[in-house]
Amino acid sequence: MPRRNSTITQLYDSRATARGNGCKIKERKRLFSLSNEIVETPLFNIKTLYQVANREQITLLKSSVARWNIWREGNPHIEPDFDRVDFNGINLSNANLRKANFQMALLNGANLQGANLTKAFFAGSDLRGANLSETDCQGMTLDDADLEGCIFRQSNLRNIDFSNRDLRDINFSEADLRKADLRKSNLEKVKFLKADLRKTLFTEANLTEAYLSSAWMQ
């Protein structure tokens, strides 16, 4: 930035000397207008490049989880943004989705079995009927997500906040729910078969017809 201003000032001084002080104000306005155009143009390019890169990430994930995982290994600093993207019914099993943003995304019936979902953001997303079995969900955000009929079989859900939620028909069989917060939630017909429920919070939760056979609660 200082280099650009210095160059423009030199050009302005040389022209002002050659043409007289009467041209001074007009020349200054023209030159600084030109300098603003030079600075503003790259800003548009940065936004465009981000949009292109984001589309390429979506295309890569949808086309091949194997290639996606290789790309993530080489770019661990990038946090993918899938805000409002349609992934309905897609197979994303075993995908590395750590810290990915799925806010308001559509994942109805999607297969995420075995995926790495640590610190992923699913606020407001549609996960109805999605398969999240054998997933690592530590640090995952699920605020206002629709989880009706989700399958979390054998998943790591320690410390997850499920409080004050409608969790009807969810399958938590063999899941690790230690210290999870299920207070005031509707757990009607939820399956907790062999789930680890040590220190799980159930205060004021609706457990009507919930299946707790062989669950570990001590």
mmCIF file of C-alpha atoms in Angstrom:
data_model
loop_
_atom_site.group_PDB
_atom_site.id
_atom_site.type_symbol
_atom_site.label_atom_id
_atom_site.label_comp_id
_atom_site.label_asym_id
_atom_site.label_seq_id
_atom_site.Cartn_x
_atom_site.Cartn_y
_atom_site.Cartn_z
ATOM 1 C CA MET A 1 0.000 0.000 0.000
ATOM 2 C CA PRO A 2 2.754 2.600 0.863
ATOM 3 C CA ARG A 3 4.592 1.709 -2.357
ATOM 4 C CA ARG A 4 1.477 2.364 -4.457
ATOM 5 C CA ASN A 5 0.885 5.768 -2.828
ATOM 6 C CA SER A 6 4.533 6.737 -3.306
ATOM 7 C CA THR A 7 4.403 5.918 -7.020
ATOM 8 C CA ILE A 8 1.186 7.861 -7.529
ATOM 9 C CA THR A 9 2.565 10.861 -5.624
ATOM 10 C CA GLN A 10 5.678 10.913 -7.818
ATOM 11 C CA LEU A 11 3.565 10.749 -10.972
ATOM 12 C CA TYR A 12 1.295 13.476 -9.669
ATOM 13 C CA ASP A 13 4.240 15.800 -8.799
ATOM 14 C CA SER A 14 5.873 15.373 -12.207
ATOM 15 C CA ARG A 15 2.634 16.112 -14.100
ATOM 16 C CA ALA A 16 1.749 19.040 -11.884
ATOM 17 C CA THR A 17 5.157 20.625 -12.515
ATOM 18 C CA ALA A 18 4.910 20.158 -16.267
ATOM 19 C CA ARG A 19 1.358 21.455 -16.664
ATOM 20 C CA GLY A 20 1.142 24.068 -13.929
ATOM 21 C CA ASN A 21 -0.629 24.332 -10.591
ATOM 22 C CA GLY A 22 -3.998 24.922 -12.273
ATOM 23 C CA CYS A 23 -4.210 21.239 -13.148
ATOM 24 C CA LYS A 24 -3.231 20.122 -9.662
ATOM 25 C CA ILE A 25 -6.638 19.284 -8.167
ATOM 26 C CA LYS A 26 -8.002 17.644 -11.307
ATOM 27 C CA GLU A 27 -4.897 15.474 -11.726
ATOM 28 C CA ARG A 28 -4.949 14.378 -8.091
ATOM 29 C CA LYS A 29 -8.593 13.224 -8.312
ATOM 30 C CA ARG A 30 -7.945 11.228 -11.476
ATOM 31 C CA LEU A 31 -4.832 9.504 -10.144
ATOM 32 C CA PHE A 32 -6.346 8.530 -6.811
ATOM 33 C CA SER A 33 -9.465 7.244 -8.551
ATOM 34 C CA LEU A 34 -7.162 4.999 -10.565
ATOM 35 C CA SER A 35 -5.416 3.815 -7.385
ATOM 36 C CA ASN A 36 -8.746 2.808 -5.843
ATOM 37 C CA GLU A 37 -9.599 0.693 -8.891
ATOM 38 C CA ILE A 38 -6.272 -1.106 -8.554
ATOM 39 C CA VAL A 39 -6.965 -1.945 -4.903
ATOM 40 C CA GLU A 40 -10.648 -2.906 -5.232
ATOM 41 C CA THR A 41 -10.325 -5.358 -8.122
ATOM 42 C CA PRO A 42 -8.512 -8.145 -6.179
ATOM 43 C CA LEU A 43 -11.230 -8.137 -3.488
ATOM 44 C CA PHE A 44 -13.751 -9.455 -6.001
ATOM 45 C CA ASN A 45 -11.268 -12.078 -7.134
ATOM 46 C CA ILE A 46 -10.763 -13.340 -3.557
ATOM 47 C CA LYS A 47 -14.517 -13.837 -3.115
ATOM 48 C CA THR A 48 -14.774 -15.589 -6.464
ATOM 49 C CA LEU A 49 -11.855 -17.886 -5.664
ATOM 50 C CA TYR A 50 -13.496 -18.873 -2.354
ATOM 51 C CA GLN A 51 -16.760 -19.737 -4.107
ATOM 52 C CA VAL A 52 -14.951 -21.816 -6.728
ATOM 53 C CA ALA A 53 -12.905 -23.641 -4.067
ATOM 54 C CA ASN A 54 -16.052 -24.367 -2.053
ATOM 55 C CA ARG A 55 -17.839 -25.830 -5.096
ATOM 56 C CA GLU A 56 -14.808 -28.002 -5.823
ATOM 57 C CA GLN A 57 -14.842 -29.356 -2.250
ATOM 58 C CA ILE A 58 -18.539 -30.251 -2.517
ATOM 59 C CA THR A 59 -17.986 -31.981 -5.865
ATOM 60 C CA LEU A 60 -14.994 -33.916 -4.517
ATOM 61 C CA LEU A 61 -16.833 -35.148 -1.413
ATOM 62 C CA LYS A 62 -19.885 -36.229 -3.404
ATOM 63 C CA SER A 63 -17.821 -38.053 -6.020
ATOM 64 C CA SER A 64 -15.309 -39.988 -3.893
ATOM 65 C CA VAL A 65 -14.894 -40.267 -0.119
ATOM 66 C CA ALA A 66 -11.504 -41.956 -0.621
ATOM 67 C CA ARG A 67 -10.124 -39.027 -2.633
ATOM 68 C CA TRP A 68 -11.770 -36.597 -0.218
ATOM 69 C CA ASN A 69 -9.942 -38.168 2.737
ATOM 70 C CA ILE A 70 -6.619 -37.944 0.905
ATOM 71 C CA TRP A 71 -7.275 -34.260 0.201
ATOM 72 C CA ARG A 72 -8.120 -33.626 3.870
ATOM 73 C CA GLU A 73 -4.889 -35.256 4.980
ATOM 74 C CA GLY A 74 -2.980 -32.840 2.781
ATOM 75 C CA ASN A 75 -5.026 -29.806 3.859
ATOM 76 C CA PRO A 76 -5.660 -30.220 7.607
ATOM 77 C CA HIS A 77 -5.957 -26.449 8.156
ATOM 78 C CA ILE A 78 -9.031 -26.106 5.897
ATOM 79 C CA GLU A 79 -12.443 -26.347 7.605
ATOM 80 C CA PRO A 80 -14.980 -27.334 4.892
ATOM 81 C CA ASP A 81 -18.112 -25.219 4.561
ATOM 82 C CA PHE A 82 -21.254 -27.137 3.517
ATOM 83 C CA ASP A 83 -23.797 -24.597 4.739
ATOM 84 C CA ARG A 84 -27.239 -25.465 3.251
ATOM 85 C CA VAL A 85 -25.797 -28.052 0.833
ATOM 86 C CA ASP A 86 -28.081 -30.925 -0.252
ATOM 87 C CA PHE A 87 -26.595 -34.283 0.798
ATOM 88 C CA ASN A 88 -29.915 -36.140 1.038
ATOM 89 C CA GLY A 89 -29.428 -39.912 0.769
ATOM 90 C CA ILE A 90 -25.717 -39.657 0.001
ATOM 91 C CA ASN A 91 -23.113 -42.189 1.156
ATOM 92 C CA LEU A 92 -20.429 -40.431 3.226
ATOM 93 C CA SER A 93 -19.383 -43.445 5.285
ATOM 94 C CA ASN A 94 -15.861 -43.230 6.744
ATOM 95 C CA ALA A 95 -15.426 -39.640 5.547
ATOM 96 C CA ASN A 96 -13.138 -37.280 7.451
ATOM 97 C CA LEU A 97 -15.577 -34.477 8.278
ATOM 98 C CA ARG A 98 -13.789 -33.110 11.315
ATOM 99 C CA LYS A 99 -14.709 -29.454 11.966
ATOM 100 C CA ALA A 100 -16.895 -29.352 8.834
ATOM 101 C CA ASN A 101 -19.762 -26.862 8.779
ATOM 102 C CA PHE A 102 -23.097 -28.521 7.922
ATOM 103 C CA GLN A 103 -25.317 -25.725 9.198
ATOM 104 C CA MET A 104 -28.832 -26.015 7.691
ATOM 105 C CA ALA A 105 -27.564 -28.811 5.405
ATOM 106 C CA LEU A 106 -29.897 -31.525 4.087
ATOM 107 C CA LEU A 107 -28.767 -35.000 5.175
ATOM 108 C CA ASN A 108 -32.094 -36.830 5.212
ATOM 109 C CA GLY A 109 -31.335 -40.566 5.023
ATOM 110 C CA ALA A 110 -27.608 -39.967 4.489
ATOM 111 C CA ASN A 111 -25.103 -42.679 5.427
ATOM 112 C CA LEU A 112 -22.379 -41.274 7.701
ATOM 113 C CA GLN A 113 -21.403 -44.582 9.288
ATOM 114 C CA GLY A 114 -17.836 -44.556 10.596
ATOM 115 C CA ALA A 115 -17.299 -40.885 9.740
ATOM 116 C CA ASN A 116 -15.094 -38.598 11.816
ATOM 117 C CA LEU A 117 -17.518 -35.924 13.027
ATOM 118 C CA THR A 118 -15.474 -34.461 15.872
ATOM 119 C CA LYS A 119 -16.247 -30.758 16.317
ATOM 120 C CA ALA A 120 -18.502 -30.792 13.226
ATOM 121 C CA PHE A 121 -21.279 -28.183 13.176
ATOM 122 C CA PHE A 122 -24.788 -29.472 12.352
ATOM 123 C CA ALA A 123 -26.934 -26.660 13.770
ATOM 124 C CA GLY A 124 -30.328 -26.556 12.062
ATOM 125 C CA SER A 125 -29.500 -29.454 9.737
ATOM 126 C CA ASP A 126 -31.949 -32.147 8.586
ATOM 127 C CA LEU A 127 -30.612 -35.514 9.774
ATOM 128 C CA ARG A 128 -33.886 -37.431 9.763
ATOM 129 C CA GLY A 129 -33.244 -41.128 9.291
ATOM 130 C CA ALA A 130 -29.504 -40.591 8.848
ATOM 131 C CA ASN A 131 -27.110 -43.380 9.814
ATOM 132 C CA LEU A 132 -24.415 -42.092 12.178
ATOM 133 C CA SER A 133 -23.393 -45.492 13.532
ATOM 134 C CA GLU A 134 -19.797 -45.963 14.714
ATOM 135 C CA THR A 135 -19.066 -42.246 14.409
ATOM 136 C CA ASP A 136 -16.870 -40.098 16.632
ATOM 137 C CA CYS A 137 -19.141 -37.195 17.577
ATOM 138 C CA GLN A 138 -17.168 -35.579 20.388
ATOM 139 C CA GLY A 139 -17.536 -31.809 20.339
ATOM 140 C CA MET A 140 -20.224 -31.989 17.648
ATOM 141 C CA THR A 141 -22.904 -29.250 17.651
ATOM 142 C CA LEU A 142 -26.499 -30.360 16.987
ATOM 143 C CA ASP A 143 -28.506 -27.293 18.052
ATOM 144 C CA ASP A 144 -31.953 -27.281 16.395
ATOM 145 C CA ALA A 145 -31.025 -30.222 14.139
ATOM 146 C CA ASP A 146 -33.866 -32.594 13.191
ATOM 147 C CA LEU A 147 -32.731 -36.010 14.465
ATOM 148 C CA GLU A 148 -35.940 -38.013 14.122
ATOM 149 C CA GLY A 149 -35.158 -41.681 13.478
ATOM 150 C CA CYS A 150 -31.372 -41.193 13.507
ATOM 151 C CA ILE A 151 -29.133 -44.191 14.151
ATOM 152 C CA PHE A 152 -26.216 -43.603 16.551
ATOM 153 C CA ARG A 153 -25.389 -47.262 17.140
ATOM 154 C CA GLN A 154 -21.912 -47.727 18.721
ATOM 155 C CA SER A 155 -21.157 -44.009 18.356
ATOM 156 C CA ASN A 156 -19.036 -41.877 20.675
ATOM 157 C CA LEU A 157 -21.467 -39.297 22.082
ATOM 158 C CA ARG A 158 -19.757 -38.451 25.344
ATOM 159 C CA ASN A 159 -20.667 -35.029 26.753
ATOM 160 C CA ILE A 160 -23.036 -34.259 23.851
ATOM 161 C CA ASP A 161 -25.885 -31.852 24.649
ATOM 162 C CA PHE A 162 -29.214 -33.464 23.692
ATOM 163 C CA SER A 163 -31.230 -31.525 26.284
ATOM 164 C CA ASN A 164 -34.787 -30.329 25.644
ATOM 165 C CA ARG A 165 -34.971 -32.118 22.298
ATOM 166 C CA ASP A 166 -37.414 -34.376 20.461
ATOM 167 C CA LEU A 167 -35.391 -37.589 20.101
ATOM 168 C CA ARG A 168 -38.191 -40.043 19.420
ATOM 169 C CA ASP A 169 -37.274 -43.352 17.769
ATOM 170 C CA ILE A 170 -33.523 -42.706 17.817
ATOM 171 C CA ASN A 171 -31.282 -45.766 18.074
ATOM 172 C CA PHE A 172 -28.519 -45.310 20.685
ATOM 173 C CA SER A 173 -27.768 -49.041 21.001
ATOM 174 C CA GLU A 174 -24.220 -49.690 22.308
ATOM 175 C CA ALA A 175 -23.440 -45.967 22.077
ATOM 176 C CA ASP A 176 -21.145 -44.211 24.546
ATOM 177 C CA LEU A 177 -23.358 -41.552 26.148
ATOM 178 C CA ARG A 178 -21.324 -40.965 29.275
ATOM 179 C CA LYS A 179 -22.044 -37.518 30.750
ATOM 180 C CA ALA A 180 -24.381 -36.679 27.841
ATOM 181 C CA ASP A 181 -27.177 -34.229 28.659
ATOM 182 C CA LEU A 182 -30.655 -35.627 27.915
ATOM 183 C CA ARG A 183 -32.592 -33.516 30.399
ATOM 184 C CA LYS A 184 -36.169 -32.570 29.470
ATOM 185 C CA SER A 185 -35.897 -34.463 26.173
ATOM 186 C CA ASN A 186 -38.564 -36.642 24.589
ATOM 187 C CA LEU A 187 -36.988 -40.109 24.543
ATOM 188 C CA GLU A 188 -40.138 -41.996 23.626
ATOM 189 C CA LYS A 189 -39.328 -45.390 22.065
ATOM 190 C CA VAL A 190 -35.604 -44.599 22.034
ATOM 191 C CA LYS A 191 -33.320 -47.661 21.976
ATOM 192 C CA PHE A 192 -30.539 -47.676 24.597
ATOM 193 C CA LEU A 193 -29.689 -51.379 24.247
ATOM 194 C CA LYS A 194 -26.269 -51.979 25.897
ATOM 195 C CA ALA A 195 -25.551 -48.230 25.825
ATOM 196 C CA ASP A 196 -23.066 -46.709 28.284
ATOM 197 C CA LEU A 197 -25.216 -44.290 30.304
ATOM 198 C CA ARG A 198 -22.901 -43.662 33.235
ATOM 199 C CA LYS A 199 -23.412 -40.124 34.589
ATOM 200 C CA THR A 200 -25.865 -39.392 31.751
ATOM 201 C CA LEU A 201 -28.427 -36.743 32.750
ATOM 202 C CA PHE A 202 -32.102 -37.758 32.403
ATOM 203 C CA THR A 203 -33.844 -35.213 34.665
ATOM 204 C CA GLU A 204 -37.454 -34.619 33.503
ATOM 205 C CA ALA A 205 -36.887 -36.663 30.328
ATOM 206 C CA ASN A 206 -39.789 -38.625 28.827
ATOM 207 C CA LEU A 207 -38.704 -42.280 28.757
ATOM 208 C CA THR A 208 -42.060 -43.754 27.720
ATOM 209 C CA GLU A 209 -41.439 -47.131 26.038
ATOM 210 C CA ALA A 210 -37.699 -46.429 25.953
ATOM 211 C CA TYR A 211 -35.673 -49.639 25.605
ATOM 212 C CA LEU A 212 -32.961 -49.787 28.295
ATOM 213 C CA SER A 213 -32.126 -53.499 28.292
ATOM 214 C CA SER A 214 -28.524 -54.224 29.374
ATOM 215 C CA ALA A 215 -27.704 -50.493 29.449
ATOM 216 C CA TRP A 216 -24.818 -49.569 31.748
ATOM 217 C CA MET A 217 -26.093 -46.964 34.222
ATOM 218 C CA GLN A 218 -23.876 -47.420 37.304
#
